[in-house]
XYZ file of N, CA and C in Angstrom:
318
model
N 14.476 -12.050 -33.479
C 13.182 -12.500 -33.026
C 12.127 -12.001 -33.991
N 11.277 -12.927 -34.473
C 10.211 -12.565 -35.364
C 8.947 -12.139 -34.604
N 8.089 -11.394 -35.356
C 6.843 -10.959 -34.682
C 6.022 -12.175 -34.207
N 6.052 -13.229 -35.008
C 5.309 -14.431 -34.593
C 5.829 -14.982 -33.268
N 7.128 -14.854 -33.022
C 7.692 -15.307 -31.761
C 7.150 -14.441 -30.622
N 7.094 -13.134 -30.843
C 6.556 -12.213 -29.855
C 5.102 -12.538 -29.551
N 4.304 -12.851 -30.604
C 2.909 -13.190 -30.424
C 2.744 -14.460 -29.578
N 3.636 -15.422 -29.784
C 3.631 -16.670 -29.047
C 3.964 -16.379 -27.565
N 5.021 -15.576 -27.368
C 5.344 -15.212 -25.993
C 4.289 -14.438 -25.259
N 3.598 -13.517 -25.999
C 2.503 -12.720 -25.404
C 1.325 -13.619 -25.068
N 1.031 -14.541 -25.950
C -0.078 -15.461 -25.631
C 0.212 -16.348 -24.431
N 1.486 -16.816 -24.291
C 1.868 -17.643 -23.130
C 1.785 -16.798 -21.872
N 2.207 -15.535 -21.952
C 2.152 -14.648 -20.733
C 0.689 -14.374 -20.354
N -0.171 -14.177 -21.338
C -1.581 -13.940 -21.027
C -2.210 -15.194 -20.370
N -1.823 -16.344 -20.847
C -2.276 -17.609 -20.232
C -1.799 -17.747 -18.799
N -0.539 -17.371 -18.591
C 0.005 -17.445 -17.192
C -0.693 -16.511 -16.314
N -1.013 -15.271 -16.798
C -1.738 -14.290 -15.941
C -3.117 -14.859 -15.533
N -3.836 -15.422 -16.530
C -5.142 -15.972 -16.236
C -5.054 -17.082 -15.203
N -4.027 -17.968 -15.357
C -3.875 -19.116 -14.420
C -3.544 -18.588 -12.991
N -2.681 -17.576 -12.909
C -2.320 -17.072 -11.580
C -3.537 -16.406 -10.944
N -4.310 -15.639 -11.745
C -5.468 -14.982 -11.141
C -6.494 -16.022 -10.662
N -6.676 -17.097 -11.434
C -7.618 -18.149 -11.033
C -7.096 -18.852 -9.772
N -5.774 -19.088 -9.696
C -5.184 -19.737 -8.523
C -5.355 -18.870 -7.291
N -5.148 -17.524 -7.490
C -5.253 -16.595 -6.329
C -6.719 -16.632 -5.818
N -7.691 -16.654 -6.757
C -9.074 -16.672 -6.332
C -9.377 -17.965 -5.588
N -8.903 -19.101 -6.063
C -9.119 -20.390 -5.372
C -8.467 -20.398 -4.025
N -7.289 -19.861 -3.930
C -6.500 -19.805 -2.688
C -7.280 -19.045 -1.634
N -7.812 -17.890 -2.034
C -8.620 -17.077 -1.072
C -9.851 -17.788 -0.610
N -10.499 -18.486 -1.549
C -11.708 -19.216 -1.234
C -11.372 -20.316 -0.207
N -10.314 -21.066 -0.442
C -9.918 -22.137 0.519
C -9.578 -21.528 1.899
N -8.774 -20.439 1.862
C -8.384 -19.837 3.086
C -9.570 -19.347 3.933
N -10.531 -18.696 3.233
C -11.711 -18.232 3.923
C -12.556 -19.431 4.472
N -12.592 -20.528 3.698
C -13.343 -21.678 4.144
C -12.753 -22.281 5.407
N -11.432 -22.340 5.458
C -10.757 -22.839 6.643
C -11.028 -21.961 7.869
N -10.950 -20.671 7.643
C -11.190 -19.713 8.724
C -12.608 -19.774 9.270
N -13.562 -19.963 8.396
C -14.951 -19.908 8.779
C -15.456 -21.278 9.317
N -14.691 -22.300 9.060
C -15.123 -23.679 9.474
C -15.177 -23.854 10.951
N -16.197 -24.486 11.429
C -16.410 -24.741 12.866
C -15.464 -25.875 13.241
N -14.592 -25.621 14.166
C -13.614 -26.639 14.580
C -14.218 -27.665 15.517
N -15.356 -27.337 16.098
C -15.908 -28.279 17.037
C -15.381 -28.208 18.429
N -14.361 -27.386 18.610
C -13.787 -27.311 19.941
C -14.437 -26.179 20.702
N -15.221 -26.552 21.641
C -15.935 -25.528 22.467
C -15.064 -25.032 23.624
N -15.739 -24.672 24.673
C -14.972 -24.096 25.816
C -15.351 -24.859 27.119
N -15.511 -26.164 27.080
C -15.777 -26.813 28.324
C -14.507 -26.931 29.215
N -14.738 -27.308 30.444
C -13.638 -27.390 31.377
C -12.502 -28.319 30.812
N -11.316 -27.779 30.893
C -10.144 -28.569 30.437
C -9.822 -28.426 28.938
N -10.667 -27.781 28.205
C -10.442 -27.629 26.773
C -10.144 -26.169 26.357
N -10.103 -25.277 27.344
C -9.874 -23.856 27.031
C -8.571 -23.659 26.338
N -7.479 -24.302 26.846
C -6.205 -24.131 26.212
C -6.162 -24.667 24.820
N -6.853 -25.801 24.625
C -6.950 -26.351 23.222
C -7.613 -25.386 22.303
N -8.722 -24.836 22.731
C -9.476 -23.893 21.881
C -8.597 -22.655 21.556
N -7.926 -22.146 22.556
C -7.052 -20.950 22.350
C -5.880 -21.274 21.423
N -5.273 -22.440 21.606
C -4.149 -22.859 20.690
C -4.690 -23.006 19.261
N -5.824 -23.623 19.125
C -6.376 -23.794 17.764
C -6.781 -22.467 17.157
N -7.364 -21.549 17.902
C -7.676 -20.243 17.375
C -6.411 -19.481 16.998
N -5.361 -19.562 17.793
C -4.093 -18.953 17.458
C -3.499 -19.498 16.190
N -3.571 -20.807 16.013
C -3.014 -21.447 14.844
C -3.819 -21.017 13.608
N -5.127 -20.960 13.742
C -5.971 -20.498 12.622
C -5.700 -19.034 12.308
N -5.512 -18.233 13.299
C -5.161 -16.819 13.111
C -3.828 -16.650 12.384
N -2.839 -17.456 12.779
C -1.583 -17.403 12.127
C -1.682 -17.877 10.649
N -2.389 -18.910 10.430
C -2.619 -19.417 9.046
C -3.321 -18.377 8.243
N -4.315 -17.669 8.802
C -5.011 -16.645 8.116
C -4.070 -15.443 7.726
N -3.185 -15.078 8.677
C -2.283 -13.984 8.362
C -1.288 -14.421 7.254
N -0.829 -15.649 7.274
C 0.066 -16.132 6.228
C -0.652 -16.199 4.888
N -1.876 -16.625 4.923
C -2.660 -16.690 3.675
C -2.870 -15.334 3.095
N -3.137 -14.323 3.943
C -3.322 -12.950 3.462
C -2.041 -12.450 2.825
N -0.888 -12.702 3.482
C 0.386 -12.227 2.914
C 0.652 -12.913 1.612
N 0.421 -14.187 1.513
C 0.651 -14.894 0.264
C -0.333 -14.410 -0.846
N -1.538 -14.111 -0.442
C -2.553 -13.548 -1.375
C -2.025 -12.245 -1.928
N -1.542 -11.371 -1.058
C -0.999 -10.060 -1.494
C 0.197 -10.249 -2.399
N 1.048 -11.211 -2.085
C 2.221 -11.536 -2.976
C 1.758 -12.000 -4.342
N 0.727 -12.844 -4.354
C 0.160 -13.309 -5.621
C -0.431 -12.156 -6.433
N -1.083 -11.255 -5.819
C -1.615 -10.068 -6.516
C -0.491 -9.247 -7.101
N 0.597 -9.086 -6.346
C 1.719 -8.328 -6.816
C 2.386 -8.961 -8.009
N 2.489 -10.318 -7.990
C 3.044 -11.000 -9.178
C 2.096 -10.839 -10.359
N 0.848 -11.020 -10.161
C -0.123 -10.819 -11.218
C -0.098 -9.441 -11.842
N 0.045 -8.404 -10.972
C 0.104 -7.028 -11.431
C 1.358 -6.781 -12.227
N 2.438 -7.358 -11.785
C 3.736 -7.175 -12.533
C 3.643 -7.869 -13.903
N 3.050 -9.055 -13.957
C 2.885 -9.763 -15.247
C 1.971 -8.971 -16.225
N 0.923 -8.369 -15.617
C 0.074 -7.550 -16.444
C 0.766 -6.312 -17.008
N 1.669 -5.745 -16.182
C 2.430 -4.616 -16.631
C 3.407 -5.041 -17.776
N 4.051 -6.194 -17.612
C 4.899 -6.733 -18.688
C 4.067 -6.978 -19.939
N 2.891 -7.539 -19.782
C 2.046 -7.844 -20.907
C 1.631 -6.543 -21.619
N 1.322 -5.528 -20.874
C 1.002 -4.225 -21.477
C 2.222 -3.615 -22.229
N 3.405 -3.946 -21.799
C 4.559 -3.414 -22.472
C 4.745 -4.048 -23.857
N 4.137 -5.260 -24.084
C 4.188 -5.861 -25.442
C 3.446 -4.916 -26.420
N 2.299 -4.392 -25.962
C 1.569 -3.474 -26.846
C 2.361 -2.166 -27.103
N 3.072 -1.690 -26.078
C 3.902 -0.506 -26.292
C 5.029 -0.807 -27.268
N 5.607 -2.023 -27.166
C 6.684 -2.446 -27.997
C 6.204 -2.514 -29.447
N 5.004 -3.126 -29.616
C 4.448 -3.183 -31.000
C 4.297 -1.829 -31.622
N 3.834 -0.858 -30.827
C 3.638 0.497 -31.378
C 4.987 1.145 -31.666
N 5.964 0.970 -30.800
C 7.281 1.635 -31.016
C 8.036 0.969 -32.151
N 7.890 -0.313 -32.326
C 8.590 -0.951 -33.450
C 7.935 -0.610 -34.753
N 6.634 -0.421 -34.765
C 5.950 -0.167 -35.987
C 5.821 1.301 -36.310
N 6.207 2.184 -35.463
C 6.004 3.620 -35.682
C 6.920 4.101 -36.815
N 6.335 4.763 -37.752
C 7.100 5.373 -38.862
C 7.561 4.414 -39.957
N 7.162 3.166 -39.840
C 7.567 2.220 -40.832
C 6.455 1.992 -41.913
N 6.814 1.975 -43.081
C 5.892 1.680 -44.168
C 6.016 0.186 -44.496
N 4.917 -0.497 -44.460
C 4.966 -1.962 -44.636
C 5.441 -2.336 -46.062
N 5.337 -1.429 -47.027
C 5.734 -1.748 -48.413
C 7.203 -1.355 -48.618
N 7.862 -0.751 -47.643
C 9.238 -0.331 -47.763
C 10.178 -1.510 -47.673
N 11.123 -1.582 -48.575
C 12.183 -2.641 -48.517
C 13.471 -1.948 -48.620
N 14.314 -2.164 -47.669
C 15.654 -1.548 -47.677
C 16.543 -2.117 -48.769
N 17.270 -1.272 -49.459
C 18.198 -1.736 -50.478
C 19.605 -1.513 -49.919
N 20.229 -2.598 -49.525
C 21.518 -2.501 -48.929
C 22.629 -2.865 -49.934
N 22.299 -2.877 -51.194
C 23.285 -3.263 -52.225
C 24.256 -2.119 -52.517
């Protein structure tokens, strides 16, 4: 594997991290919008059970959205950790090497 290959992989990984972080932000925004939206279901006679069922469904959706949001953050954090290891790899591969040195295997 050439260093240029590593640079391409690193750039692709950084792009994926940005895309995931943007998607996580959008997902949270949509989830919060759904939770805050007025459903229009009040509490008149005969509609109490409908309101309770709707609120329960919204609560369940909110809990699932929160869990998925946390999963997305965990994935993003792991990708950032992998991305940081590219820098560690560059340092470890380059440590102690002189760029003008050419091995003579003859």
